[in-house]
Coordinates of C-alpha atoms and ligand atoms in Angstrom, one line a residue:
M1 CA 114.4 7.8 58.9
D2 CA 114.1 4.0 59.3
T3 CA 110.7 2.4 58.6
L4 CA 109.6 -1.0 59.8
N5 CA 106.3 -2.8 59.7
G6 CA 105.5 -3.5 63.4
K7 CA 102.7 -5.5 64.9
R8 CA 100.9 -2.3 65.7
G9 CA 101.3 -0.4 62.4
T10 CA 104.1 1.1 60.5
V11 CA 106.9 2.6 62.7
H12 CA 109.1 5.4 61.4
V13 CA 112.2 5.9 63.5
C14 CA 113.7 9.4 63.1
K15 CA 117.2 10.2 64.3
D16 CA 116.1 13.1 66.5
A17 CA 113.3 15.4 67.5
A18 CA 114.0 17.7 64.7
E19 CA 113.7 15.0 62.0
L20 CA 110.6 13.7 63.9
G21 CA 108.9 17.1 63.5
L22 CA 109.8 17.3 59.8
Q23 CA 108.7 13.8 58.9
C24 CA 105.4 14.1 60.8
A25 CA 104.7 17.3 59.0
R26 CA 105.3 15.7 55.7
S27 CA 103.0 12.8 56.5
F28 CA 100.4 15.1 57.9
V29 CA 100.4 17.3 54.7
D30 CA 100.4 14.2 52.5
S31 CA 97.4 12.8 54.3
V32 CA 95.5 16.2 54.1
T33 CA 96.4 16.8 50.5
E34 CA 95.4 13.3 49.4
T35 CA 92.1 13.4 51.3
V36 CA 91.1 16.8 50.0
G37 CA 92.0 15.6 46.5
K38 CA 89.6 12.8 46.8
T39 CA 86.7 14.3 48.8
G40 CA 87.2 18.1 48.7
Q41 CA 87.7 18.4 52.4
C42 CA 89.6 16.8 55.3
T43 CA 88.6 16.2 59.0
V44 CA 91.5 16.3 61.4
A45 CA 91.6 15.7 65.2
L46 CA 94.7 17.3 66.7
S47 CA 96.6 16.0 69.6
G48 CA 97.2 17.8 72.9
G49 CA 100.5 17.9 74.8
H50 CA 103.8 19.4 73.9
T51 CA 105.2 17.1 71.2
P52 CA 103.0 18.5 68.3
H53 CA 104.9 21.8 68.4
L54 CA 107.8 20.0 66.8
M55 CA 105.6 19.5 63.7
Y56 CA 103.6 22.8 63.6
E57 CA 106.5 25.1 62.5
H58 CA 107.2 22.8 59.5
L59 CA 103.4 22.8 58.6
L60 CA 103.5 26.5 58.6
S61 CA 106.9 27.5 57.1
S62 CA 108.0 24.6 54.8
D63 CA 107.3 24.8 51.0
F64 CA 105.2 21.6 51.2
G65 CA 103.2 23.1 54.2
K66 CA 102.5 26.3 52.4
R67 CA 101.1 24.4 49.5
A68 CA 98.7 22.4 51.7
P69 CA 94.9 23.0 51.2
W70 CA 94.4 24.2 54.7
D71 CA 91.2 26.1 53.8
K72 CA 89.6 22.7 53.1
V73 CA 90.4 21.2 56.5
H74 CA 88.1 21.1 59.6
F75 CA 90.1 20.9 62.8
F76 CA 88.8 19.1 65.9
I77 CA 90.7 18.1 69.1
G78 CA 91.3 14.5 70.2
D79 CA 91.1 15.4 73.8
E80 CA 90.8 18.5 76.0
R81 CA 91.7 19.3 79.5
C82 CA 88.8 20.6 81.6
V83 CA 90.4 24.0 82.0
A84 CA 89.4 27.5 80.9
V85 CA 89.7 28.2 77.2
D86 CA 92.5 30.7 77.8
S87 CA 94.5 28.4 80.1
P88 CA 98.0 27.5 79.0
E89 CA 96.9 23.9 79.6
N90 CA 94.0 24.1 77.0
N91 CA 94.9 21.9 74.1
F92 CA 92.9 23.6 71.4
N93 CA 94.1 27.0 72.6
N94 CA 97.7 25.8 72.2
A95 CA 96.9 24.5 68.8
R96 CA 95.5 27.9 67.9
D97 CA 98.5 29.8 69.1
Q98 CA 101.1 27.4 67.6
F99 CA 99.3 26.6 64.4
L100 CA 95.7 27.3 63.6
N101 CA 95.7 31.1 64.0
R102 CA 98.5 31.3 61.4
L103 CA 96.5 29.5 58.8
N104 CA 93.9 32.2 58.2
I105 CA 91.1 29.7 57.8
P106 CA 87.4 30.4 58.6
A107 CA 86.4 30.1 62.3
S108 CA 83.7 27.7 61.1
H109 CA 86.5 25.2 60.3
L110 CA 87.7 25.2 64.0
H111 CA 85.8 22.9 66.4
P112 CA 86.9 23.3 70.0
T113 CA 85.1 22.0 73.0
Y114 CA 83.1 24.5 75.1
N115 CA 82.4 24.9 78.9
Q116 CA 84.7 22.0 79.6
D117 CA 86.0 23.8 82.7
K118 CA 82.4 24.4 84.0
D119 CA 80.7 21.0 83.3
P120 CA 82.8 18.1 81.8
A121 CA 79.8 15.8 81.3
A122 CA 77.7 18.5 79.5
S123 CA 80.8 19.6 77.5
A124 CA 81.4 16.0 76.4
L125 CA 77.7 15.7 75.3
S126 CA 77.9 19.0 73.5
Y127 CA 81.1 18.0 71.7
E128 CA 79.6 14.6 70.8
K129 CA 76.6 16.4 69.3
T130 CA 78.9 18.7 67.3
V131 CA 80.7 15.7 65.9
K132 CA 77.5 13.8 65.1
Q133 CA 76.0 16.8 63.4
F134 CA 79.1 17.5 61.4
F135 CA 79.5 13.9 60.2
G136 CA 75.7 13.5 59.7
L137 CA 75.6 10.4 62.0
K138 CA 72.7 8.4 63.2
D139 CA 72.6 7.1 66.8
G140 CA 75.1 4.2 67.2
E141 CA 77.3 5.4 64.3
F142 CA 80.9 6.5 64.7
P143 CA 82.6 9.4 62.7
R144 CA 85.3 8.5 60.3
F145 CA 87.9 11.1 60.9
D146 CA 90.3 11.4 57.9
L147 CA 93.2 11.9 60.3
I148 CA 93.7 11.7 64.0
H149 CA 97.0 12.9 65.4
L150 CA 97.9 11.3 68.8
G151 CA 100.7 11.6 71.4
M152 CA 101.5 9.0 74.0
G153 CA 102.3 9.6 77.6
P154 CA 105.0 7.8 79.6
D155 CA 102.2 5.7 81.1
G156 CA 101.0 4.6 77.7
H157 CA 97.9 6.8 77.6
C158 CA 96.7 8.4 74.3
A159 CA 94.2 11.2 73.9
S160 CA 92.8 11.3 77.5
L161 CA 92.4 7.5 77.7
F162 CA 94.5 7.0 80.8
P163 CA 95.3 3.6 82.5
E164 CA 92.6 2.5 84.9
S165 CA 90.3 5.3 83.9
K166 CA 86.6 4.8 83.2
A167 CA 86.7 5.9 79.6
L168 CA 88.8 2.8 78.6
T169 CA 85.7 0.7 78.7
E170 CA 83.4 3.2 76.9
G171 CA 82.2 1.4 73.7
K172 CA 79.2 3.4 72.7
R173 CA 80.0 7.1 73.1
I174 CA 81.8 9.1 70.4
V175 CA 83.2 11.5 73.0
T176 CA 83.1 11.1 76.8
E177 CA 84.2 12.9 79.9
N178 CA 86.9 11.1 81.9
F179 CA 88.2 11.6 85.4
V180 CA 91.9 11.0 85.7
E181 CA 92.7 10.0 89.3
K182 CA 96.4 10.5 89.2
L183 CA 95.9 14.0 87.8
S184 CA 92.8 14.7 89.9
S185 CA 91.3 16.3 86.9
W186 CA 88.6 15.9 84.4
R187 CA 89.2 15.4 80.7
I188 CA 87.1 15.3 77.5
T189 CA 88.3 12.6 75.1
L190 CA 87.5 10.8 71.9
T191 CA 86.8 7.2 72.7
F192 CA 88.5 4.0 71.4
P193 CA 85.7 3.2 69.0
T194 CA 85.9 6.7 67.5
I195 CA 89.7 6.6 67.1
N196 CA 89.6 3.1 65.7
H197 CA 87.1 4.1 63.1
A198 CA 89.5 6.7 61.6
S199 CA 91.0 6.5 58.2
N200 CA 94.5 7.5 59.4
V201 CA 96.0 7.7 62.9
M202 CA 99.4 9.1 63.3
F203 CA 101.2 8.8 66.7
M204 CA 104.1 11.1 67.4
V205 CA 106.3 10.0 70.3
Q206 CA 109.5 11.7 71.4
G207 CA 112.0 11.2 74.2
E208 CA 113.7 8.6 76.4
D209 CA 111.1 8.9 79.1
K210 CA 108.7 7.0 76.9
S211 CA 111.1 4.4 75.6
E212 CA 110.4 1.6 78.1
V213 CA 106.6 1.7 77.7
L214 CA 106.8 2.4 73.9
A215 CA 108.9 -0.8 73.5
E216 CA 106.1 -2.7 75.3
V217 CA 103.4 -1.0 73.3
L218 CA 104.9 -1.7 70.0
E219 CA 106.6 -5.1 70.6
S220 CA 104.7 -7.0 73.3
D221 CA 101.9 -9.4 72.6
V222 CA 100.6 -8.6 76.1
V223 CA 98.1 -5.6 76.0
S224 CA 98.9 -3.6 79.1
Y225 CA 98.6 0.0 77.9
P226 CA 95.8 2.2 76.4
A227 CA 97.8 3.0 73.3
Q228 CA 97.7 -0.7 72.4
H229 CA 94.0 -0.5 72.0
I230 CA 94.4 1.6 68.9
V231 CA 93.7 -1.0 66.3
L232 CA 92.1 0.6 63.2
E233 CA 89.1 -1.2 61.7
Q234 CA 90.0 0.0 58.2
G235 CA 92.7 2.6 58.3
K236 CA 96.4 3.3 58.3
L237 CA 98.1 3.4 61.7
Q238 CA 101.6 5.0 61.7
W239 CA 104.0 5.7 64.6
F240 CA 106.5 8.5 64.2
I241 CA 109.1 8.2 66.9
D242 CA 112.7 9.4 67.5
R243 CA 115.7 7.1 68.4
A244 CA 115.5 8.3 72.0
A245 CA 111.9 6.9 72.3
A246 CA 113.0 3.8 70.3
R247 CA 115.9 3.1 72.7
D248 CA 114.4 0.0 74.3
M249 CA 112.9 -1.5 71.1
C250 CA 114.5 -4.7 69.9
S251 CA 113.2 -4.1 66.4
A252 CA 114.5 -0.6 65.9
P253 CA 117.2 -0.7 63.3
S254 CA 119.4 1.7 65.3
N255 CA 119.4 -0.8 68.2
R256 CA 120.3 -3.9 66.1
Ligands
6PG1 C1 97.2 15.7 76.6 C2 97.3 14.9 75.4 C3 98.0 13.6 75.7 C4 99.4 13.8 75.1 C5 100.3 12.9 75.8 C6 101.8 13.2 75.3 O1 96.2 16.4 76.7 O2 98.1 15.7 77.4 O3 96.5 14.9 74.5 O4 97.4 12.5 75.2 O5 99.4 13.6 73.7 O6 100.2 13.1 77.2 O7 102.0 14.5 75.7 P1 103.4 15.2 75.4 O8 103.4 15.4 73.9 O9 103.4 16.5 76.2 O10 104.5 14.3 75.8

């Protein structure tokens, strides 16, 4: 794995998807273990999409993963599709199937959204209340998640902060509903202020289909994509990518 200090955080370039999954898992466990060691617990917002599955098997079956203090972790979701809880499109449900259900941790440590398929606005308000209560926040305060895991779409979106969508300009809400025109669907998402208030944000980006936009996101001074708005106030931002996703980056060692 090559590591470089980019303009948008530390970038780890893995040789392929397999190494990407392993290295992400290592970093994920390091972050959880360090946080639990310091505070006795860890708050994590998981990513949706397909890429996280590359990491989950390592979290569950590696020696380092088996040693992690999972029973001290509270799991939230960074964004949710407004579909039924048992839909194959439901992000938290996929995280349960691929990872959470195999950890044997208390149900009270799992924090999914509710009724997102029935009423996105009410579901977003309810999730925001859940987060505010869990973190003990006053109005106007933002939660400081210990770790937020994010993917990036080929259009440079992260969580459900899609280009040209209303949520991009949300500066007060912790969580908001967001209608995504091109998908003709509603989403629930953490907002930029919430993500940028986190202690650690870990992007995981795999595949050639993202390489052109990823090069722009990581190397251009021009801010054109939602993922470029992830600028932590006081936290560690890391990008874990594979060589396929790094293909168009000038700074990637494998391209020099
Ligand atoms: C979602 C996600 C989204 C995802 C990216 C990358 O609900 O789709 O949260 O932000 O992380 O679209 O998705 P893939 O990992 O499937 O490429």
